[in-house]
CSV table of C-alpha atoms in Angstrom, one decimal:
chain,number,residue,atom,x,y,z
A,1,ASP,CA,7.3,6.3,-23.7
A,2,ALA,CA,9.7,3.5,-22.6
A,3,ARG,CA,8.0,0.4,-21.2
A,4,VAL,CA,9.0,-3.1,-20.1
A,5,THR,CA,7.4,-5.7,-22.4
A,6,GLN,CA,6.7,-9.3,-21.6
A,7,THR,CA,5.7,-12.2,-23.8
A,8,PRO,CA,3.5,-14.1,-23.8
A,9,ARG,CA,0.8,-12.3,-21.8
A,10,HIS,CA,-1.0,-15.6,-21.1
A,11,LYS,CA,0.1,-19.2,-21.2
A,12,VAL,CA,-1.8,-22.3,-20.5
A,13,THR,CA,0.2,-25.5,-20.5
A,14,GLU,CA,0.1,-29.0,-19.3
A,15,MET,CA,2.1,-30.3,-16.4
A,16,GLY,CA,5.6,-31.4,-17.5
A,17,GLN,CA,5.9,-29.0,-20.4
A,18,GLU,CA,8.6,-26.4,-20.7
A,19,VAL,CA,7.6,-22.8,-20.3
A,20,THR,CA,9.7,-19.8,-21.5
A,21,MET,CA,8.8,-16.3,-20.6
A,22,ARG,CA,10.5,-13.3,-22.2
A,23,CYS,CA,11.1,-9.8,-21.1
A,24,GLN,CA,12.5,-6.7,-22.8
A,25,PRO,CA,13.7,-4.2,-20.2
A,26,ILE,CA,13.9,-0.5,-20.7
A,27,LEU,CA,16.9,0.5,-22.6
A,28,GLY,CA,19.5,2.0,-20.3
A,29,HIS,CA,18.4,0.3,-17.2
A,30,ASN,CA,21.0,-2.0,-15.8
A,31,THR,CA,19.0,-4.2,-13.4
A,32,VAL,CA,16.3,-6.7,-14.3
A,33,PHE,CA,14.1,-8.5,-11.8
A,34,TRP,CA,11.8,-11.5,-12.0
A,35,TYR,CA,8.9,-11.7,-9.6
A,36,ARG,CA,6.0,-14.2,-9.1
A,37,GLN,CA,2.7,-13.1,-7.7
A,38,THR,CA,0.0,-15.4,-6.2
A,39,MET,CA,-2.9,-14.7,-3.9
A,40,MET,CA,-1.4,-16.9,-1.2
A,41,GLN,CA,2.2,-15.8,-1.3
A,42,GLY,CA,1.9,-12.3,-2.7
A,43,LEU,CA,4.8,-10.9,-4.6
A,44,GLU,CA,8.0,-13.0,-4.5
A,45,LEU,CA,11.4,-12.1,-5.9
A,46,LEU,CA,12.7,-15.0,-8.0
A,47,ALA,CA,15.9,-13.6,-9.5
A,48,TYR,CA,17.6,-10.4,-10.5
A,49,PHE,CA,20.5,-9.3,-12.7
A,50,ARG,CA,22.8,-6.3,-12.8
A,51,ASN,CA,24.6,-5.5,-16.0
A,52,ARG,CA,23.3,-8.9,-17.2
A,53,ALA,CA,25.1,-10.8,-14.4
A,54,PRO,CA,22.9,-12.8,-12.0
A,55,LEU,CA,23.1,-11.3,-8.5
A,56,ASP,CA,20.6,-13.4,-6.7
A,57,ASP,CA,18.4,-16.3,-7.7
A,58,SER,CA,17.9,-17.7,-4.2
A,59,GLY,CA,14.1,-17.2,-4.6
A,60,MET,CA,13.9,-19.7,-7.5
A,61,PRO,CA,13.4,-23.4,-7.3
A,62,LYS,CA,16.8,-24.3,-8.8
A,63,ASP,CA,15.8,-27.8,-10.0
A,64,ARG,CA,13.2,-26.5,-12.5
A,65,PHE,CA,13.6,-22.7,-12.9
A,66,SER,CA,16.4,-20.9,-14.8
A,67,ALA,CA,16.8,-17.2,-15.6
A,68,GLU,CA,19.2,-15.8,-18.1
A,69,MET,CA,20.0,-12.5,-19.8
A,70,PRO,CA,21.5,-13.4,-23.2
A,71,ASP,CA,21.8,-9.7,-24.1
A,72,ALA,CA,20.9,-6.3,-22.7
A,73,THR,CA,17.5,-6.3,-24.5
A,74,LEU,CA,16.3,-9.8,-23.4
A,75,ALA,CA,15.8,-11.6,-20.2
A,76,THR,CA,14.3,-15.1,-20.0
A,77,LEU,CA,12.7,-17.2,-17.3
A,78,LYS,CA,12.3,-20.9,-18.0
A,79,ILE,CA,10.4,-23.6,-16.1
A,80,GLN,CA,11.1,-27.2,-17.0
A,81,PRO,CA,9.2,-29.2,-16.2
A,82,SER,CA,6.3,-27.1,-15.2
A,83,GLU,CA,3.9,-28.1,-12.3
A,84,PRO,CA,0.4,-26.9,-11.3
A,85,ARG,CA,1.9,-25.1,-8.3
A,86,ASP,CA,3.8,-22.8,-10.8
A,87,SER,CA,0.5,-21.2,-11.8
A,88,ALA,CA,0.9,-17.5,-11.1
A,89,VAL,CA,1.5,-14.2,-12.7
A,90,TYR,CA,5.2,-13.6,-13.5
A,91,PHE,CA,6.4,-10.1,-13.7
A,92,CYS,CA,9.6,-8.7,-15.1
A,93,ALA,CA,10.8,-5.3,-13.9
A,94,SER,CA,13.8,-3.2,-14.9
A,95,GLY,CA,15.5,-0.9,-12.5
A,96,SER,CA,16.6,2.7,-13.0
A,97,TRP,CA,19.9,3.9,-11.6
A,98,SER,CA,18.0,5.8,-8.9
A,99,GLY,CA,16.3,2.7,-7.6
A,100,GLU,CA,12.7,2.8,-9.0
A,101,GLN,CA,11.5,-0.3,-10.7
A,102,TYR,CA,9.3,-0.4,-13.8
A,103,PHE,CA,7.2,-3.4,-14.2
A,104,GLY,CA,6.0,-5.2,-17.3
A,105,PRO,CA,2.4,-6.3,-17.7
A,106,GLY,CA,3.1,-9.8,-16.6
A,107,THR,CA,2.7,-13.3,-17.9
A,108,ARG,CA,-0.3,-15.2,-16.5
A,109,LEU,CA,0.7,-18.8,-16.4
A,110,THR,CA,-1.7,-21.7,-15.9
A,111,VAL,CA,-0.4,-25.2,-15.6
A,112,THR,CA,-3.0,-27.9,-15.7
B,1,SER,CA,12.2,-11.0,7.9
B,2,GLN,CA,12.8,-7.6,6.3
B,3,GLN,CA,9.5,-7.6,4.6
B,4,GLY,CA,7.4,-4.4,4.9
B,5,GLU,CA,3.9,-4.8,6.3
B,6,GLU,CA,1.0,-2.7,5.2
B,7,ASP,CA,-1.8,-1.7,7.3
B,8,PRO,CA,-4.7,-1.9,6.8
B,9,GLN,CA,-5.0,-4.9,4.5
B,10,ALA,CA,-8.1,-3.5,3.0
B,11,LEU,CA,-9.7,-0.1,3.0
B,12,SER,CA,-13.1,1.1,1.7
B,13,ILE,CA,-13.9,4.8,1.4
B,14,GLN,CA,-16.2,7.2,-0.4
B,15,GLU,CA,-15.0,9.3,-3.3
B,16,GLY,CA,-13.7,12.6,-2.1
B,17,GLU,CA,-12.4,11.2,1.2
B,18,ASN,CA,-8.8,10.8,2.1
B,19,ALA,CA,-7.1,7.4,2.3
B,20,THR,CA,-4.2,6.6,4.6
B,21,MET,CA,-2.1,3.5,4.3
B,22,ASN,CA,0.8,2.6,6.6
B,23,CYS,CA,3.9,0.5,6.1
B,24,SER,CA,6.3,-0.8,8.7
B,25,TYR,CA,9.7,-2.5,8.3
B,26,LYS,CA,12.3,-4.1,10.4
B,27,THR,CA,15.8,-3.1,9.4
B,28,SER,CA,17.4,0.1,8.2
B,29,ILE,CA,16.7,1.3,4.7
B,30,ASN,CA,18.3,3.2,1.9
B,31,ASN,CA,14.9,4.3,0.5
B,32,LEU,CA,11.2,3.3,0.7
B,33,GLN,CA,8.9,3.3,-2.3
B,34,TRP,CA,5.2,3.0,-2.9
B,35,TYR,CA,3.7,1.3,-5.9
B,36,ARG,CA,0.1,0.9,-7.2
B,37,GLN,CA,-1.3,-2.2,-8.9
B,38,ASN,CA,-4.6,-2.2,-10.7
B,39,SER,CA,-6.3,-5.5,-11.1
B,40,GLY,CA,-4.6,-7.7,-13.7
B,41,ARG,CA,-1.8,-5.2,-14.3
B,42,GLY,CA,1.8,-4.7,-13.4
B,43,LEU,CA,2.9,-2.5,-10.5
B,44,VAL,CA,3.4,1.2,-11.2
B,45,HIS,CA,5.9,3.2,-9.3
B,46,LEU,CA,4.3,6.1,-7.4
B,47,ILE,CA,6.9,7.8,-5.2
B,48,LEU,CA,10.4,7.2,-3.7
B,49,ILE,CA,11.4,8.6,-0.4
B,50,ARG,CA,15.0,8.4,0.8
B,51,SER,CA,16.1,7.6,4.3
B,52,ASN,CA,17.2,11.2,5.0
B,53,GLU,CA,13.8,12.6,3.9
B,54,ARG,CA,10.7,13.0,6.1
B,55,GLU,CA,8.0,13.9,3.7
B,56,LYS,CA,7.4,14.0,0.0
B,57,HIS,CA,4.5,15.1,-2.2
B,58,SER,CA,3.4,14.2,-5.7
B,59,GLY,CA,0.1,15.5,-6.8
B,60,ARG,CA,-2.6,14.1,-4.5
B,61,LEU,CA,-0.1,11.8,-2.9
B,62,ARG,CA,1.8,12.6,0.3
B,63,VAL,CA,4.3,10.2,1.8
B,64,THR,CA,5.9,10.4,5.2
B,65,LEU,CA,8.8,8.5,6.6
B,66,ASP,CA,9.8,8.0,10.2
B,67,THR,CA,13.0,6.1,10.4
B,68,SER,CA,13.0,6.1,14.2
B,69,LYS,CA,9.7,4.1,14.1
B,70,LYS,CA,10.6,2.3,10.9
B,71,SER,CA,7.3,3.3,9.4
B,72,SER,CA,5.9,5.2,6.4
B,73,SER,CA,2.5,6.4,5.4
B,74,LEU,CA,0.9,7.1,2.1
B,75,LEU,CA,-1.9,9.6,2.0
B,76,ILE,CA,-4.2,10.0,-1.0
B,77,THR,CA,-6.2,13.1,-0.7
B,78,ALA,CA,-9.6,13.7,-2.4
B,79,SER,CA,-9.8,10.1,-3.6
B,80,ARG,CA,-11.4,9.2,-6.9
B,81,ALA,CA,-12.9,5.9,-8.0
B,82,ALA,CA,-9.9,5.5,-10.3
B,83,ASP,CA,-7.7,5.3,-7.2
B,84,THR,CA,-9.2,1.8,-6.6
B,85,ALA,CA,-6.2,-0.5,-6.6
B,86,SER,CA,-3.7,-2.3,-4.4
B,87,TYR,CA,-0.9,-0.2,-2.9
B,88,PHE,CA,2.4,-1.7,-2.0
B,89,CYS,CA,5.3,-0.4,0.0
B,90,ALA,CA,8.8,-1.6,-1.0
B,91,THR,CA,12.0,-1.2,1.0
B,92,ASP,CA,15.5,-0.9,-0.4
B,93,HIS,CA,17.8,-2.2,2.3
B,94,ASN,CA,20.9,-1.1,0.5
B,95,ASN,CA,21.4,-4.5,-1.1
B,96,ALA,CA,23.5,-4.8,-4.2
B,97,GLY,CA,21.4,-4.2,-7.3
B,98,ASN,CA,18.7,-2.1,-5.5
B,99,MET,CA,16.7,-5.1,-4.7
B,100,LEU,CA,13.3,-4.3,-3.2
B,101,THR,CA,11.4,-6.1,-0.5
B,102,PHE,CA,7.6,-5.7,-1.1
B,103,GLY,CA,4.9,-5.9,1.5
B,104,GLY,CA,1.6,-7.6,1.2
B,105,GLY,CA,-0.3,-4.6,0.0
B,106,THR,CA,-3.4,-2.6,1.0
B,107,ARG,CA,-6.4,-3.1,-1.2
B,108,LEU,CA,-8.2,0.2,-1.5
B,109,MET,CA,-11.7,0.6,-2.8
B,110,VAL,CA,-13.1,4.0,-3.5
B,111,LYS,CA,-16.8,4.0,-4.0
B,112,PRO,CA,-18.3,6.6,-6.3
């Protein structure tokens, strides 16, 4: 049963520290999405890739966030330096050719 | 904004009753999808309906789409306590990479 995996599942860090979140999309899917979910803002799209090329990262604060796909089996989202307002659940999703998205379990980030 | 909006924001029903959730959007779509999110989990794809379809069924789920009114509804029949979750509609506005725009969700509680 193919699934999207994300690591770590939980991360607590202090303000100013670097945070790296990883995602392994479903093999064969050619699009990968990064979302952030908070109670106040709901689900926000941060960035997405097609065939490993970034298509849109306009939802990301560019000064501190970066998203990459070094290969087809790994997508990363980095925050440097992290701030308390970055506390949220970060989801990775991979997209099938027909348009459905398959979400990972998320990384719950707490920045103190 | 192209964001879909769900209505109601919250719904509480008894087990066995039907639950209806509505979604409205503003600009033309390629397809519309419904997702479920259990507390603390990632979103799970439920059903996709294309712009040239009017109704689709999957088990106890029935989705309708009215492109003239730019609206969709999700009906869950004979609800169960396990259906308690948040339900999101997401619209594909034919952007590159099948990007989806998610609404704010409907929180459904099914009381046993």
